[in-house]
């Protein structure tokens, strides 16, 4: 049977009721024990890596997890964690995990106590995907397989919360079988073993009549990059465009779209604050990469060889 390593990090999937409400408490062994039939799928090893809400997961923890996973003597790895940051931790893992075994992230929208708890079926499906996928990093939720470059948590409670708005899921699990489309996964960038922190990249959403006070503080606060979640196809107010141009003279500024799907434009609108103007002012269009992914991607690109971040970003954008 395939050997599958499960690492538990906490989250709703591991939460139990207390007088003050649900808190993360279950470890990997308890989560695995609660999944009927798992033992027929694979030879499971379970390790509790953390027992926290996913909002508290750090870069260092994800880096350590990826290093551990790449050394694990197994055929696949499953990570269970909270869903609040699952779209970012799995994306970060897709940038830095260089192991050959598939790395599958999953979680739950309901606690084990709640009716219709989805944790056990998500773990079962994630183990099945870890057994059958060739390699790469995926998110398995609600019977679907998603690419970390695409997926986002779209609903606060729905079992179908995890959606890839632009291209849909890259696979699904039906009748105990994995159906995975053949698709190009992004090549991991990797990160030096000595790296202990990511250069901080700010993420600021634009909006109607937003003023520029926060924008003007970004460089002074020590951020090494900025992602602006722009309006529509990549548009800002004139005031934001002026402020962003000044910032782009000091640190990289990428603009993405706040729309749930669709790329930012690069050569359609020419008014002040539109994409053609922003590019002329030194901002980098983010293509189809969404803001929370762009923030982490820029941060990893700035970790080493920061000078050539632009050419590396352009190459990645072109292949995405
Ligand atoms: N929001 C809970 C969850 O969905 C907690 C968390 O993300 O850790 O798992």
mmCIF file of N, CA and C in Angstrom, residues 71-158:
data_model
loop_
_atom_site.group_PDB
_atom_site.id
_atom_site.type_symbol
_atom_site.label_atom_id
_atom_site.label_comp_id
_atom_site.label_asym_id
_atom_site.label_seq_id
_atom_site.Cartn_x
_atom_site.Cartn_y
_atom_site.Cartn_z
ATOM 1 N N UNK A 71 11.624 15.607 2.956
ATOM 2 C CA UNK A 71 12.511 14.550 3.471
ATOM 3 C C UNK A 71 11.737 13.309 3.899
ATOM 4 N N UNK A 72 10.411 13.415 3.952
ATOM 5 C CA UNK A 72 9.599 12.288 4.445
ATOM 6 C C UNK A 72 9.715 11.112 3.463
ATOM 7 N N UNK A 73 9.939 9.930 4.015
ATOM 8 C CA UNK A 73 10.047 8.726 3.154
ATOM 9 C C UNK A 73 8.635 8.187 2.935
ATOM 10 N N UNK A 74 7.946 8.758 1.951
ATOM 11 C CA UNK A 74 6.545 8.330 1.731
ATOM 12 C C UNK A 74 6.171 8.602 0.275
ATOM 13 N N UNK A 75 4.957 8.154 -0.080
ATOM 14 C CA UNK A 75 4.492 8.327 -1.455
ATOM 15 C C UNK A 75 3.674 9.594 -1.635
ATOM 16 N N UNK A 76 3.212 10.166 -0.512
ATOM 17 C CA UNK A 76 2.402 11.383 -0.597
ATOM 18 C C UNK A 76 2.239 11.978 0.785
ATOM 19 N N UNK A 77 1.942 13.260 0.814
ATOM 20 C CA UNK A 77 1.774 13.978 2.082
ATOM 21 C C UNK A 77 0.438 14.711 2.088
ATOM 22 N N UNK A 78 -0.251 14.636 3.226
ATOM 23 C CA UNK A 78 -1.507 15.384 3.415
ATOM 24 C C UNK A 78 -1.303 16.351 4.576
ATOM 25 N N UNK A 79 -1.694 17.601 4.350
ATOM 26 C CA UNK A 79 -1.627 18.622 5.402
ATOM 27 C C UNK A 79 -3.050 19.036 5.741
ATOM 28 N N UNK A 80 -3.419 18.926 7.023
ATOM 29 C CA UNK A 80 -4.743 19.425 7.447
ATOM 30 C C UNK A 80 -4.516 20.716 8.226
ATOM 31 N N UNK A 81 -5.315 21.717 7.923
ATOM 32 C CA UNK A 81 -5.145 23.017 8.580
ATOM 33 C C UNK A 81 -6.449 23.788 8.526
ATOM 34 N N UNK A 82 -6.429 25.009 9.101
ATOM 35 C CA UNK A 82 -7.601 25.885 9.012
ATOM 36 C C UNK A 82 -7.782 26.387 7.598
ATOM 37 N N UNK A 83 -9.035 26.693 7.260
ATOM 38 C CA UNK A 83 -9.319 27.109 5.870
ATOM 39 C C UNK A 83 -9.105 28.599 5.655
ATOM 40 N N UNK A 84 -8.999 29.373 6.748
ATOM 41 C CA UNK A 84 -8.902 30.831 6.572
ATOM 42 C C UNK A 84 -7.692 31.240 5.746
ATOM 43 N N UNK A 85 -6.564 30.558 5.909
ATOM 44 C CA UNK A 85 -5.368 30.941 5.139
ATOM 45 C C UNK A 85 -4.917 29.816 4.213
ATOM 46 N N UNK A 86 -5.776 28.823 4.023
ATOM 47 C CA UNK A 86 -5.395 27.655 3.215
ATOM 48 C C UNK A 86 -4.968 28.058 1.804
ATOM 49 N N UNK A 87 -5.619 29.102 1.252
ATOM 50 C CA UNK A 87 -5.286 29.515 -0.121
ATOM 51 C C UNK A 87 -3.888 30.122 -0.198
ATOM 52 N N UNK A 88 -3.411 30.679 0.936
ATOM 53 C CA UNK A 88 -2.070 31.281 0.947
ATOM 54 C C UNK A 88 -0.992 30.265 1.338
ATOM 55 N N UNK A 89 -1.276 29.455 2.356
ATOM 56 C CA UNK A 89 -0.231 28.498 2.783
ATOM 57 C C UNK A 89 0.040 27.480 1.681
ATOM 58 N N UNK A 90 -1.018 27.035 1.002
ATOM 59 C CA UNK A 90 -0.807 26.066 -0.089
ATOM 60 C C UNK A 90 -0.086 26.738 -1.266
ATOM 61 N N UNK A 91 -0.386 28.020 -1.497
ATOM 62 C CA UNK A 91 0.300 28.742 -2.579
ATOM 63 C C UNK A 91 1.780 28.909 -2.227
ATOM 64 N N UNK A 92 2.062 29.294 -0.980
ATOM 65 C CA UNK A 92 3.455 29.453 -0.541
ATOM 66 C C UNK A 92 4.182 28.109 -0.675
ATOM 67 N N UNK A 93 3.496 27.034 -0.300
ATOM 68 C CA UNK A 93 4.115 25.709 -0.423
ATOM 69 C C UNK A 93 4.410 25.405 -1.889
ATOM 70 N N UNK A 94 3.513 25.822 -2.799
ATOM 71 C CA UNK A 94 3.742 25.535 -4.232
ATOM 72 C C UNK A 94 4.966 26.291 -4.739
ATOM 73 N N UNK A 95 5.352 27.357 -4.043
ATOM 74 C CA UNK A 95 6.534 28.132 -4.451
ATOM 75 C C UNK A 95 7.818 27.544 -3.872
ATOM 76 N N UNK A 96 7.715 26.887 -2.688
ATOM 77 C CA UNK A 96 8.977 26.523 -2.021
ATOM 78 C C UNK A 96 9.176 25.019 -1.811
ATOM 79 N N UNK A 97 8.112 24.219 -1.964
ATOM 80 C CA UNK A 97 8.235 22.757 -1.770
ATOM 81 C C UNK A 97 8.889 22.139 -3.000
ATOM 82 N N UNK A 98 9.975 21.406 -2.771
ATOM 83 C CA UNK A 98 10.700 20.834 -3.922
ATOM 84 C C UNK A 98 10.730 19.303 -3.860
ATOM 85 N N UNK A 99 9.890 18.718 -2.978
ATOM 86 C CA UNK A 99 9.857 17.258 -2.891
ATOM 87 C C UNK A 99 9.177 16.634 -4.104
ATOM 88 N N UNK A 100 9.405 15.336 -4.320
ATOM 89 C CA UNK A 100 8.779 14.640 -5.461
ATOM 90 C C UNK A 100 7.366 14.157 -5.141
ATOM 91 N N UNK A 101 7.116 13.869 -3.862
ATOM 92 C CA UNK A 101 5.800 13.322 -3.490
ATOM 93 C C UNK A 101 4.737 14.419 -3.552
ATOM 94 N N UNK A 102 3.523 14.077 -3.951
ATOM 95 C CA UNK A 102 2.461 15.087 -3.955
ATOM 96 C C UNK A 102 2.172 15.596 -2.554
ATOM 97 N N UNK A 103 1.918 16.910 -2.465
ATOM 98 C CA UNK A 103 1.633 17.575 -1.183
ATOM 99 C C UNK A 103 0.204 18.120 -1.262
ATOM 100 N N UNK A 104 -0.697 17.540 -0.470
ATOM 101 C CA UNK A 104 -2.121 17.847 -0.594
ATOM 102 C C UNK A 104 -2.608 18.575 0.658
ATOM 103 N N UNK A 105 -3.144 19.761 0.478
ATOM 104 C CA UNK A 105 -3.686 20.540 1.598
ATOM 105 C C UNK A 105 -5.199 20.338 1.679
ATOM 106 N N UNK A 106 -5.704 20.203 2.903
ATOM 107 C CA UNK A 106 -7.153 20.142 3.083
ATOM 108 C C UNK A 106 -7.526 20.705 4.443
ATOM 109 N N UNK A 107 -8.817 20.881 4.654
ATOM 110 C CA UNK A 107 -9.317 21.414 5.923
ATOM 111 C C UNK A 107 -10.785 21.068 6.038
ATOM 112 N N UNK A 108 -11.498 21.860 6.789
ATOM 113 C CA UNK A 108 -12.944 21.600 6.930
ATOM 114 C C UNK A 108 -13.676 22.907 7.162
ATOM 115 N N UNK A 109 -14.901 22.951 6.644
ATOM 116 C CA UNK A 109 -15.743 24.133 6.854
ATOM 117 C C UNK A 109 -16.590 23.948 8.116
ATOM 118 N N UNK A 110 -16.666 22.699 8.593
ATOM 119 C CA UNK A 110 -17.458 22.431 9.807
ATOM 120 C C UNK A 110 -16.577 21.682 10.808
ATOM 121 N N UNK A 111 -16.824 21.907 12.088
ATOM 122 C CA UNK A 111 -16.067 21.192 13.129
ATOM 123 C C UNK A 111 -16.555 19.738 13.194
ATOM 124 N N UNK A 112 -15.779 18.863 13.801
ATOM 125 C CA UNK A 112 -16.178 17.442 13.876
ATOM 126 C C UNK A 112 -17.522 17.229 14.564
ATOM 127 N N UNK A 113 -17.889 18.189 15.434
ATOM 128 C CA UNK A 113 -19.158 18.039 16.189
ATOM 129 C C UNK A 113 -20.370 18.376 15.341
ATOM 130 N N UNK A 114 -20.168 19.178 14.327
ATOM 131 C CA UNK A 114 -21.328 19.724 13.608
ATOM 132 C C UNK A 114 -21.929 18.690 12.666
ATOM 133 N N UNK A 115 -23.245 18.773 12.471
ATOM 134 C CA UNK A 115 -23.927 17.886 11.529
ATOM 135 C C UNK A 115 -23.304 18.032 10.144
ATOM 136 N N UNK A 116 -23.086 16.900 9.479
ATOM 137 C CA UNK A 116 -22.536 16.983 8.110
ATOM 138 C C UNK A 116 -21.096 17.446 8.120
ATOM 139 N N UNK A 117 -20.369 17.134 9.210
ATOM 140 C CA UNK A 117 -18.947 17.527 9.284
ATOM 141 C C UNK A 117 -18.220 17.029 8.030
ATOM 142 N N UNK A 118 -17.450 17.911 7.411
ATOM 143 C CA UNK A 118 -16.779 17.573 6.143
ATOM 144 C C UNK A 118 -15.316 17.165 6.329
ATOM 145 N N UNK A 119 -14.798 17.289 7.571
ATOM 146 C CA UNK A 119 -13.388 16.944 7.783
ATOM 147 C C UNK A 119 -13.025 15.531 7.373
ATOM 148 N N UNK A 120 -13.750 14.530 7.872
ATOM 149 C CA UNK A 120 -13.362 13.151 7.522
ATOM 150 C C UNK A 120 -13.374 12.872 6.020
ATOM 151 N N UNK A 121 -14.383 13.360 5.319
ATOM 152 C CA UNK A 121 -14.404 13.082 3.860
ATOM 153 C C UNK A 121 -13.300 13.870 3.156
ATOM 154 N N UNK A 122 -13.007 15.055 3.651
ATOM 155 C CA UNK A 122 -11.905 15.825 3.025
ATOM 156 C C UNK A 122 -10.570 15.120 3.247
ATOM 157 N N UNK A 123 -10.376 14.584 4.441
ATOM 158 C CA UNK A 123 -9.119 13.858 4.709
ATOM 159 C C UNK A 123 -9.051 12.601 3.834
ATOM 160 N N UNK A 124 -10.175 11.880 3.754
ATOM 161 C CA UNK A 124 -10.198 10.662 2.916
ATOM 162 C C UNK A 124 -9.825 11.011 1.465
ATOM 163 N N UNK A 125 -10.454 12.047 0.949
ATOM 164 C CA UNK A 125 -10.185 12.442 -0.448
ATOM 165 C C UNK A 125 -8.749 12.941 -0.632
ATOM 166 N N UNK A 126 -8.256 13.654 0.388
ATOM 167 C CA UNK A 126 -6.872 14.170 0.289
ATOM 168 C C UNK A 126 -5.876 13.021 0.293
ATOM 169 N N UNK A 127 -6.139 11.999 1.107
ATOM 170 C CA UNK A 127 -5.243 10.826 1.130
ATOM 171 C C UNK A 127 -5.313 10.095 -0.209
ATOM 172 N N UNK A 128 -6.513 9.987 -0.731
ATOM 173 C CA UNK A 128 -6.674 9.328 -2.036
ATOM 174 C C UNK A 128 -5.892 10.085 -3.113
ATOM 175 N N UNK A 129 -5.981 11.410 -3.075
ATOM 176 C CA UNK A 129 -5.231 12.229 -4.056
ATOM 177 C C UNK A 129 -3.734 12.085 -3.822
ATOM 178 N N UNK A 130 -3.321 12.030 -2.558
ATOM 179 C CA UNK A 130 -1.888 11.874 -2.253
ATOM 180 C C UNK A 130 -1.362 10.527 -2.747
ATOM 181 N N UNK A 131 -2.248 9.528 -2.790
ATOM 182 C CA UNK A 131 -1.847 8.195 -3.294
ATOM 183 C C UNK A 131 -1.713 8.205 -4.811
ATOM 184 N N UNK A 132 -2.614 8.902 -5.476
ATOM 185 C CA UNK A 132 -2.727 8.758 -6.935
ATOM 186 C C UNK A 132 -2.087 9.868 -7.758
ATOM 187 N N UNK A 133 -1.879 11.055 -7.162
ATOM 188 C CA UNK A 133 -1.294 12.146 -7.968
ATOM 189 C C UNK A 133 0.190 11.853 -8.212
ATOM 190 N N UNK A 134 0.704 12.337 -9.335
ATOM 191 C CA UNK A 134 2.117 12.094 -9.662
ATOM 192 C C UNK A 134 3.043 12.947 -8.792
ATOM 193 N N UNK A 135 2.621 14.156 -8.504
ATOM 194 C CA UNK A 135 3.475 15.086 -7.744
ATOM 195 C C UNK A 135 2.759 16.419 -7.694
ATOM 196 N N UNK A 136 3.456 17.467 -7.206
ATOM 197 C CA UNK A 136 2.843 18.790 -7.180
ATOM 198 C C UNK A 136 2.119 19.084 -5.881
ATOM 199 N N UNK A 137 1.575 20.303 -5.809
ATOM 200 C CA UNK A 137 0.878 20.774 -4.605
ATOM 201 C C UNK A 137 -0.572 21.078 -4.994
ATOM 202 N N UNK A 138 -1.522 20.540 -4.222
ATOM 203 C CA UNK A 138 -2.943 20.733 -4.550
ATOM 204 C C UNK A 138 -3.726 21.010 -3.272
ATOM 205 N N UNK A 139 -4.927 21.584 -3.484
ATOM 206 C CA UNK A 139 -5.902 21.744 -2.410
ATOM 207 C C UNK A 139 -7.078 20.830 -2.724
ATOM 208 N N UNK A 140 -7.420 19.975 -1.767
ATOM 209 C CA UNK A 140 -8.573 19.073 -1.967
ATOM 210 C C UNK A 140 -9.640 19.446 -0.955
ATOM 211 N N UNK A 141 -10.797 19.866 -1.428
ATOM 212 C CA UNK A 141 -11.915 20.250 -0.564
ATOM 213 C C UNK A 141 -13.214 19.892 -1.287
ATOM 214 N N UNK A 142 -14.168 19.320 -0.519
ATOM 215 C CA UNK A 142 -15.508 19.101 -1.059
ATOM 216 C C UNK A 142 -15.511 18.262 -2.334
ATOM 217 N N UNK A 143 -14.570 17.316 -2.398
ATOM 218 C CA UNK A 143 -14.530 16.394 -3.540
ATOM 219 C C UNK A 143 -13.877 16.973 -4.777
ATOM 220 N N UNK A 144 -13.335 18.196 -4.653
ATOM 221 C CA UNK A 144 -12.677 18.825 -5.802
ATOM 222 C C UNK A 144 -11.179 18.984 -5.539
ATOM 223 N N UNK A 145 -10.423 19.016 -6.625
ATOM 224 C CA UNK A 145 -8.975 19.241 -6.550
ATOM 225 C C UNK A 145 -8.686 20.591 -7.190
ATOM 226 N N UNK A 146 -8.001 21.455 -6.453
ATOM 227 C CA UNK A 146 -7.729 22.819 -6.945
ATOM 228 C C UNK A 146 -6.230 23.087 -6.969
ATOM 229 N N UNK A 147 -5.853 23.959 -7.927
ATOM 230 C CA UNK A 147 -4.468 24.407 -8.006
ATOM 231 C C UNK A 147 -4.293 25.569 -7.028
ATOM 232 N N UNK A 148 -3.291 25.549 -6.163
ATOM 233 C CA UNK A 148 -3.101 26.645 -5.193
ATOM 234 C C UNK A 148 -2.929 28.007 -5.843
ATOM 235 N N UNK A 149 -2.557 28.011 -7.144
ATOM 236 C CA UNK A 149 -2.412 29.297 -7.842
ATOM 237 C C UNK A 149 -3.763 29.905 -8.191
ATOM 238 N N UNK A 150 -4.816 29.078 -8.104
ATOM 239 C CA UNK A 150 -6.143 29.514 -8.551
ATOM 240 C C UNK A 150 -7.138 29.646 -7.406
ATOM 241 N N UNK A 151 -6.995 28.781 -6.421
ATOM 242 C CA UNK A 151 -8.096 28.598 -5.464
ATOM 243 C C UNK A 151 -8.177 29.716 -4.428
ATOM 244 N N UNK A 152 -9.430 30.007 -4.013
ATOM 245 C CA UNK A 152 -9.656 30.977 -2.926
ATOM 246 C C UNK A 152 -10.878 30.529 -2.130
ATOM 247 N N UNK A 153 -10.879 30.883 -0.879
ATOM 248 C CA UNK A 153 -12.051 30.630 -0.021
ATOM 249 C C UNK A 153 -13.082 31.706 -0.349
ATOM 250 N N UNK A 154 -14.236 31.257 -0.878
ATOM 251 C CA UNK A 154 -15.168 32.262 -1.416
ATOM 252 C C UNK A 154 -16.401 32.464 -0.541
ATOM 253 N N UNK A 155 -16.589 31.579 0.474
ATOM 254 C CA UNK A 155 -17.799 31.680 1.309
ATOM 255 C C UNK A 155 -17.414 31.348 2.754
ATOM 256 N N UNK A 156 -18.037 32.024 3.698
ATOM 257 C CA UNK A 156 -17.626 31.858 5.099
ATOM 258 C C UNK A 156 -18.013 30.494 5.670
ATOM 259 N N UNK A 157 -19.033 29.851 5.098
ATOM 260 C CA UNK A 157 -19.488 28.593 5.725
ATOM 261 C C UNK A 157 -19.820 27.470 4.743
ATOM 262 N N UNK A 158 -19.987 27.794 3.474
ATOM 263 C CA UNK A 158 -20.422 26.761 2.523
ATOM 264 C C UNK A 158 -19.401 25.633 2.392
#
